[in-house]
Each structure stands twice: as C-alpha cells, then as structure tokens.
Coordinates of C-alpha atoms in Angstrom, one line a residue:
Chain A
M22 CA 8.0 21.8 -0.3
S23 CA 8.7 24.9 1.8
T24 CA 5.1 24.8 3.1
S25 CA 5.2 21.1 4.2
P26 CA 4.0 20.9 7.8
Y27 CA 6.4 18.0 8.4
L28 CA 9.4 20.3 8.2
R29 CA 9.1 20.9 11.9
D30 CA 9.7 17.2 12.5
P31 CA 13.4 17.0 13.6
D32 CA 13.7 13.5 12.0
V33 CA 12.5 15.0 8.7
Q34 CA 15.2 17.7 9.1
L35 CA 17.8 14.9 9.5
M36 CA 16.5 13.1 6.5
L37 CA 16.8 16.3 4.4
R38 CA 20.4 16.5 5.5
V39 CA 20.9 12.9 4.4
K40 CA 19.4 13.9 1.0
D41 CA 22.0 16.6 0.8
G42 CA 24.7 14.0 1.3
D43 CA 25.3 14.3 5.1
D44 CA 26.1 10.7 6.2
S45 CA 26.4 11.7 9.8
A46 CA 22.6 12.6 9.7
F47 CA 22.0 9.1 8.4
A48 CA 23.9 7.7 11.3
Q49 CA 21.7 9.7 13.7
I50 CA 18.6 8.3 12.1
V51 CA 19.9 4.8 12.5
E52 CA 20.7 5.4 16.1
R53 CA 17.2 6.9 16.8
F54 CA 15.3 4.1 15.1
Q55 CA 17.4 0.9 15.5
N56 CA 16.0 -0.3 18.8
R57 CA 12.5 0.7 17.9
L58 CA 12.6 -1.3 14.6
I59 CA 14.4 -4.3 16.2
G60 CA 11.8 -4.3 19.0
I61 CA 8.9 -4.3 16.5
F62 CA 10.4 -7.0 14.2
T63 CA 11.5 -9.2 17.1
N64 CA 8.0 -9.3 18.4
M65 CA 6.6 -9.7 14.9
F66 CA 8.6 -12.8 14.2
A67 CA 10.1 -13.9 17.5
D68 CA 13.5 -14.2 15.8
N69 CA 16.3 -11.8 16.7
A70 CA 18.5 -12.5 13.7
L71 CA 15.6 -11.9 11.3
A72 CA 14.7 -8.8 13.2
E73 CA 18.2 -7.4 12.8
D74 CA 18.3 -8.2 9.1
L75 CA 14.9 -6.6 8.4
S76 CA 15.8 -3.5 10.5
Q77 CA 19.0 -3.1 8.5
E78 CA 17.1 -3.5 5.2
V79 CA 14.8 -0.7 6.3
F80 CA 17.7 1.6 6.8
L81 CA 19.3 0.6 3.5
R82 CA 16.1 1.3 1.7
I83 CA 15.9 4.7 3.3
Y84 CA 19.5 5.4 2.3
R85 CA 18.9 4.2 -1.3
A86 CA 15.8 6.4 -1.6
R87 CA 17.4 9.5 -0.1
Q88 CA 17.9 11.4 -3.3
G89 CA 14.2 11.3 -4.1
Y90 CA 13.0 12.0 -0.6
E91 CA 10.2 14.6 -0.1
P92 CA 8.8 15.4 3.4
T93 CA 5.2 14.4 2.7
A94 CA 4.8 12.7 6.1
K95 CA 6.5 12.3 9.5
L96 CA 9.7 10.3 9.0
S97 CA 8.6 7.7 11.5
T98 CA 5.5 7.1 9.4
W99 CA 7.6 6.5 6.3
I100 CA 10.0 4.3 8.2
F101 CA 7.3 2.1 9.7
Q102 CA 5.6 1.9 6.3
I103 CA 8.8 0.4 4.9
A104 CA 9.0 -1.9 7.9
N105 CA 5.4 -3.0 7.4
N106 CA 6.0 -3.7 3.7
L107 CA 9.2 -5.6 4.5
A108 CA 7.4 -7.6 7.2
S109 CA 4.6 -8.6 4.7
N110 CA 7.2 -9.6 2.1
S111 CA 9.2 -11.5 4.6
R112 CA 6.1 -13.5 5.7
R113 CA 5.2 -14.2 2.1
S114 CA 8.7 -15.3 1.0
K115 CA 9.6 -17.4 4.0
G116 CA 6.2 -18.9 4.6
R117 CA 6.9 -19.0 8.3
K118 CA 4.8 -21.4 10.3
K119 CA 3.1 -20.1 13.4
E120 CA 3.8 -23.2 15.5
V121 CA 7.6 -22.6 15.2
Q122 CA 8.2 -20.0 17.8
F123 CA 11.4 -18.7 19.3
K124 CA 12.4 -17.3 22.6
V125 CA 13.9 -13.9 22.4
S126 CA 17.2 -13.3 23.9
N127 CA 18.1 -9.8 25.1
S128 CA 21.8 -10.3 24.7
G129 CA 22.5 -12.0 21.5
S130 CA 21.1 -12.5 18.0
Q131 CA 20.7 -16.3 18.1
P132 CA 17.1 -17.4 18.2
V133 CA 16.4 -20.1 20.7
Q134 CA 13.5 -22.4 20.1
M135 CA 10.7 -21.8 22.6
G136 CA 7.9 -24.0 23.7
E137 CA 5.8 -25.1 26.6
N138 CA 8.4 -27.7 27.6
N139 CA 11.1 -25.1 28.0
V140 CA 9.1 -23.4 30.7
V141 CA 8.7 -26.7 32.6
E142 CA 12.4 -27.5 32.1
K143 CA 13.5 -24.2 33.6
S144 CA 11.3 -24.6 36.6
G145 CA 13.9 -26.4 38.5
L146 CA 16.6 -23.8 37.7
M147 CA 14.9 -20.5 38.5
P148 CA 13.4 -18.9 41.5
T149 CA 9.6 -19.0 41.5
R150 CA 9.2 -15.3 40.9
Q151 CA 11.6 -15.2 38.0
L152 CA 9.9 -18.2 36.5
D153 CA 6.6 -16.4 36.8
N154 CA 8.0 -13.4 34.9
V155 CA 9.6 -15.6 32.2
E156 CA 6.4 -17.6 31.8
L157 CA 4.3 -14.5 31.6
M158 CA 6.5 -13.0 29.0
E159 CA 6.4 -16.2 26.9
R160 CA 2.6 -16.4 27.3
V161 CA 2.2 -12.9 26.1
Q162 CA 4.6 -13.6 23.2
V163 CA 2.6 -16.6 22.2
A164 CA -0.6 -14.7 22.5
L165 CA 0.8 -11.9 20.3
L166 CA 1.9 -14.5 17.7
D167 CA -1.6 -15.9 17.7
L168 CA -3.0 -12.7 16.3
N169 CA -3.1 -12.3 12.6
E170 CA -0.2 -10.4 11.1
R171 CA -2.0 -7.1 10.6
Q172 CA -3.4 -7.1 14.1
R173 CA 0.1 -7.9 15.4
M174 CA 1.7 -5.0 13.5
A175 CA -1.1 -2.6 14.5
V176 CA -0.8 -3.6 18.2
L177 CA 3.0 -3.2 18.1
L178 CA 2.9 0.2 16.4
H179 CA 0.3 1.3 18.9
R180 CA 1.8 -0.1 22.1
F181 CA 5.5 0.2 21.3
E182 CA 5.5 3.4 19.3
G183 CA 2.5 5.1 20.8
M184 CA 1.3 5.9 17.3
S185 CA -2.2 7.3 16.7
Y186 CA -4.8 5.5 14.7
A187 CA -4.2 8.0 11.9
D188 CA -0.4 7.4 11.9
I189 CA -0.8 3.6 12.1
G190 CA -3.3 3.9 9.2
A191 CA -0.7 5.9 7.2
A192 CA 2.0 3.3 7.9
M193 CA -0.2 0.3 7.1
E194 CA -2.2 1.9 4.3
L195 CA -5.5 1.6 6.2
S196 CA -8.2 4.1 7.2
P197 CA -8.3 5.2 10.8
Q198 CA -11.6 3.4 11.1
A199 CA -10.0 0.2 9.9
V200 CA -7.3 0.6 12.4
K201 CA -9.9 1.1 15.1
S202 CA -11.6 -2.2 14.2
L203 CA -8.3 -4.0 13.8
L204 CA -7.1 -2.9 17.3
S205 CA -10.4 -3.7 18.9
R206 CA -10.4 -7.2 17.5
A207 CA -6.8 -7.6 18.5
R208 CA -7.7 -6.6 22.1
E209 CA -10.6 -9.0 22.2
N210 CA -8.4 -11.8 20.9
L211 CA -5.6 -11.1 23.4
R212 CA -8.2 -10.9 26.2
E213 CA -9.5 -14.4 25.3
I214 CA -6.0 -15.9 25.1
L215 CA -4.6 -14.2 28.2
E216 CA -7.8 -14.4 30.3
N217 CA -6.1 -16.5 33.0
Y218 CA -3.2 -14.1 33.4
V219 CA -5.4 -11.0 34.0
T220 CA -5.8 -10.4 37.7
Chain B
M559 CA -17.5 -13.8 25.8
E560 CA -21.0 -14.2 27.2
K561 CA -20.8 -10.7 28.7
L562 CA -19.3 -9.3 25.5
S563 CA -22.2 -10.5 23.5
R564 CA -24.4 -8.0 25.3
L565 CA -22.4 -5.1 23.8
S566 CA -22.6 -4.3 20.1
T567 CA -19.6 -4.5 17.9
E568 CA -19.6 -0.7 17.6
D569 CA -19.7 -0.4 21.4
R570 CA -16.8 -2.8 21.7
E571 CA -14.8 -0.8 19.1
N572 CA -15.6 2.4 20.8
L573 CA -14.6 1.0 24.2
S574 CA -11.2 0.1 22.8
A575 CA -10.9 3.5 21.1
Y576 CA -11.9 5.2 24.4
L577 CA -9.1 3.5 26.2
D578 CA -6.7 4.8 23.5
G579 CA -8.1 8.3 23.7
E580 CA -9.1 8.2 20.1
L581 CA -12.8 9.2 20.4
D582 CA -14.1 12.7 19.8
D583 CA -15.9 14.6 22.6
G584 CA -19.3 13.2 21.6
G585 CA -18.0 9.6 21.4
T586 CA -16.2 9.9 24.7
Q587 CA -19.3 11.3 26.4
R588 CA -21.4 8.4 25.0
I589 CA -19.0 5.8 26.3
E590 CA -18.7 7.4 29.7
T591 CA -22.5 7.3 30.0
L592 CA -22.5 3.7 28.9
L593 CA -19.8 3.0 31.6
V594 CA -22.0 4.6 34.3
Q595 CA -25.0 2.6 33.2
S596 CA -23.5 -0.8 32.3
S597 CA -21.6 -3.1 34.6
V598 CA -20.8 -5.2 31.6
A599 CA -19.1 -2.3 29.8
R600 CA -17.2 -1.4 33.0
N601 CA -16.0 -5.0 33.3
D602 CA -15.0 -5.1 29.6
V603 CA -13.0 -1.9 29.8
E604 CA -11.1 -3.1 32.9
L605 CA -10.3 -6.5 31.3
L606 CA -9.3 -4.9 28.0
S607 CA -7.1 -2.4 29.7
K608 CA -5.4 -5.0 31.9
T609 CA -4.9 -7.4 29.0
Y610 CA -3.3 -4.6 27.0
D611 CA -1.0 -3.7 29.8
L612 CA 0.4 -7.3 29.7
L613 CA 2.0 -6.3 26.4
D614 CA 4.6 -4.4 28.5
E615 CA 6.0 -7.8 29.3
L616 CA 7.1 -8.3 25.8
P617 CA 10.9 -8.1 25.2
R618 CA 12.3 -4.9 23.8
P619 CA 15.8 -6.0 22.8
D620 CA 18.5 -3.4 22.0
A621 CA 20.3 -3.4 18.8
P622 CA 23.7 -5.2 18.9
K623 CA 26.6 -2.8 19.6
D624 CA 27.9 -3.2 16.0
F625 CA 24.5 -2.7 14.3
L626 CA 25.1 1.0 13.5
E627 CA 28.6 0.4 12.3
K628 CA 27.5 -2.6 10.1
T629 CA 24.5 -0.7 8.7
L630 CA 26.6 2.4 7.8
A631 CA 29.3 0.2 6.2
T632 CA 26.8 -1.8 4.2
A633 CA 25.1 1.5 3.0
K634 CA 28.5 2.9 2.0
M635 CA 29.5 -0.3 0.2
E636 CA 26.2 -0.3 -1.7
Q637 CA 26.9 3.3 -2.7
V638 CA 30.3 2.3 -4.1
K639 CA 28.9 -0.7 -5.9
H640 CA 25.9 1.2 -7.1
P641 CA 25.6 0.1 -10.7
I642 CA 24.8 2.8 -13.3
S643 CA 21.4 1.2 -13.9
E644 CA 20.4 2.0 -10.3
Q645 CA 21.5 5.6 -10.2
Q646 CA 18.8 8.2 -10.1
W647 CA 19.7 10.1 -13.2
F648 CA 19.8 6.9 -15.2
I649 CA 16.4 5.8 -13.9
T650 CA 14.9 9.2 -14.7
T651 CA 16.4 9.3 -18.2
Q652 CA 15.3 5.7 -18.8
K653 CA 11.8 6.6 -17.7
M654 CA 11.7 9.6 -19.9
L655 CA 13.0 7.6 -22.9
I656 CA 10.4 4.9 -22.3
L657 CA 7.7 7.6 -22.1
S658 CA 8.9 9.3 -25.2
G659 CA 9.0 6.0 -27.0
W660 CA 5.5 5.1 -26.1
T661 CA 4.3 8.6 -27.1
V662 CA 6.0 8.3 -30.6
A663 CA 4.6 4.8 -31.0
L664 CA 1.1 6.0 -30.1
V665 CA 1.3 8.9 -32.6
V666 CA 2.6 6.7 -35.4
A667 CA 0.0 4.0 -34.7
S668 CA -2.8 6.7 -34.7
A669 CA -1.5 8.1 -38.0
I670 CA -1.3 4.6 -39.6
G671 CA -4.7 3.7 -38.3
F672 CA -6.2 6.9 -39.7
M673 CA -4.6 6.4 -43.1
V674 CA -5.7 2.7 -43.3
T675 CA -9.2 3.6 -42.2
N676 CA -9.4 6.4 -44.7
Q677 CA -8.0 4.3 -47.6
Y678 CA -9.5 0.9 -47.2
V679 CA -12.5 0.9 -45.0
E680 CA -15.7 1.8 -46.9
R681 CA -18.1 4.2 -45.4
P682 CA -21.8 4.3 -46.1
D683 CA -21.5 7.7 -47.8
D684 CA -18.9 6.3 -50.3
A685 CA -21.6 4.5 -52.4
L686 CA -23.8 7.6 -52.5
I687 CA -20.9 9.7 -53.7
Q688 CA -19.9 7.2 -56.3
E689 CA -23.5 7.0 -57.6
L690 CA -24.1 10.7 -57.5
P691 CA -24.4 11.3 -61.3
L692 CA -27.0 8.5 -61.4
I693 CA -28.9 9.9 -58.5
Q694 CA -28.9 13.4 -59.9
N695 CA -30.4 12.2 -63.2
L696 CA -32.7 9.5 -61.7
D697 CA -35.9 11.3 -62.8
R698 CA -34.8 11.4 -66.4
Y699 CA -33.7 7.8 -66.4
E700 CA -37.0 6.8 -65.0
E701 CA -38.8 8.7 -67.8
V702 CA -36.7 6.9 -70.4
Q703 CA -37.6 3.6 -69.0
S704 CA -35.3 1.4 -71.2
V705 CA -32.0 1.5 -73.1
E706 CA -33.6 -0.1 -76.2
F707 CA -35.9 2.9 -76.5
L708 CA -32.9 5.3 -76.5
D709 CA -31.2 3.2 -79.1
L710 CA -34.3 3.5 -81.3
L711 CA -34.3 7.3 -80.9
T712 CA -30.6 7.7 -81.7
A713 CA -31.1 5.6 -84.8
D714 CA -33.6 8.1 -86.2
E715 CA -31.3 10.6 -88.0
K716 CA -34.1 13.2 -88.6
L717 CA -35.1 13.3 -85.0
M718 CA -31.5 13.7 -83.9
E719 CA -31.0 16.6 -86.3
E720 CA -34.2 18.3 -84.9
M721 CA -32.9 17.8 -81.4
R722 CA -29.5 19.3 -82.1
K723 CA -31.1 22.3 -83.7
A724 CA -33.5 22.7 -80.7
T725 CA -30.6 22.5 -78.3
S726 CA -28.4 25.0 -80.2
Y727 CA -31.4 27.4 -80.4
E728 CA -31.9 27.1 -76.6
Q729 CA -28.3 27.8 -75.9
K730 CA -28.4 31.0 -78.0

C-alpha cells in the first residue's frame, strides 16, 4: 500500500482520512464531486431529481465502503465507476423511455417536460438571441440523449471531466481501444444529428 | 456521410483520437500527413471538432445548497442504523465461516467418497487377487484335467500310501 502511485492524489489522501474516521474529509469529497456528479447524471437522464438521488447514492456507497478502501486507482476513477454502475442499474430498473425527455432547470430540482412544442411556445416570450441559445441547448441535449447509454457516459466523462481514454476505460470497465471506438462513433452520431447547427 | 465513406473506420477513429490528443507520435504524424493530403479528412476534423464543441452548451447545474448537508446527515443516519449484519467485522467473520464450512464439507465428502469407492466399487484387479490361488496352480489343474480322475486316485489306498511316503521322504 505504501508504494501505491495513487497516494499522491489529494483526493486519495482525503479518502484515506475518511477511512480513518475523519468525517470532515468525507464532507470535502462531497463538496469536490457533487457538482461534477450532478452534471453527469443530469445530462445522462435529463432529470434533476434523479441526478441528485443518484449522486447522493454514489457518496453513500463511498461512505459505506470506506473501511475496506485501498488506493488502487485515482479516487475520481473509483467514483465515476460507481456512478457508471448506478447509471446502468438505474436504466435497467426504471426502463426509462428515450422519447420522454425533460428540460433541465439550473435553479431547482423539479424536472420540466421538454419537447419541440415548448421551444415554439417560448418563442413569443423570449428575445431572439435567448431563444437561439435555449433552442441550441435543447437540441444538443436531445442529440446527446439520442446516443446509446455507453456512448453518452463516455462523452460526458470525456467532455465534462476531461478524462483520458485510459481513465474512462477504467471507470467503464473497457479497454482504451474500446473507448476510442466508442467516442469516435459518438462523435459521428452527434455530427449527423447536429449537422444543421454546426457553422 | 458521403465524404466520410472515403475514410476508413480506422482513419475516422484516429481522427477523433487525434482531436483528443490520444495518439502516439507515430499516429499523430500519420494523421497530420493525412490532413495535409486529404481535404475530406480536413473537413471531417473540422466538423467533428465543431460538433463536439457544441457539448459546451449542455447545462451544468450546481448541487442544491442543502445537498452536502443532506448527504452527510443521511450517511450519519445510516451509520447509526447500521445493522450488525452489514458491519465489516461481521461480514468478514461470516465469509470466513462460510469458507471454513465449505472446506470441512469438501474434506468430509472426499473422505466418504474414498471409503465408499474403496469398499463397494469393484476394481479389475480384485478378481485377479481373489482367484490368485487358482491362477498360481493353473498348470497343475490343467494336468489333472478332471475332478473324477482325482477322486479315483484318492480312492486307491495303496497309491495314496506310496505318495505320502514319497512326500515325507522328499521333505527329509
């Protein structure tokens, strides 16, 4: 354990303190990762409430596993591995349908149903530029939700977290080569869907 | 898509990896040569890059203000309510007991199996061992040929007497 290369990771140091019973270190981990996890889950499912529940469950699992923790990887890799497993389980258990999509609200946790009509309805209420931004955001969300689940998770970990192919592979239990193919196909799909929005 | 079809799947994957800075020196050089030579590749790279940049439009909501507090409280509550069956020492002990149980069961099953096999299952050698006296004297039995002939010999008192004498003489 003393030779683990991951001991230099400050997050790993925090987790080792959690293992030793330091709850303030756990609070720091939650603070460091809460927005990141909620961001990933929100864009995975387009549902703020679900994103918060899943993020909390990630932290609770970390807390429950603290006594058996060994620094065998970067803490972020472990956390996103748990997040990926939870996302997979959530999809399986809820059987969520793709066509039901929700608009994401930055202020609250209530999901608001989103669809093409909402954009049209709002057109009379917003300045043109704002409408364009909202519409573009919604189009990108729809395009993202059109990807299969693994592509979506890989894209989010790559774009939001800036994770390398190797780290994404570790989190999703894939080889770096598989991640390369996954992200390439995801990019192609996004390009096809968003062709009209690329200037 | 028409333009894309002119690039191989490997090239497309490498273009994407090139944009992500995930290619080694050789791969990077190969893609850069391809970009110099192919307008299709240049167009692809530009479009892929611009499309990917659109992901910056996605929302990145912050956690609610009470998220940290609620998470810590829930974790604490779980700790208090933690049933004995979920505590680490209990889980470890339980695992060891299960492992020991299986080990004992395996040893007992092996011993019983050995004994049963040894006791009741006939091996090809068993018949040979059982018939060993017969096999050892097979040549003599073949010379005798029949039991009736032996009966006739034993019925002859004089002959038997002669044989006893000859045997005792040989033993001396």
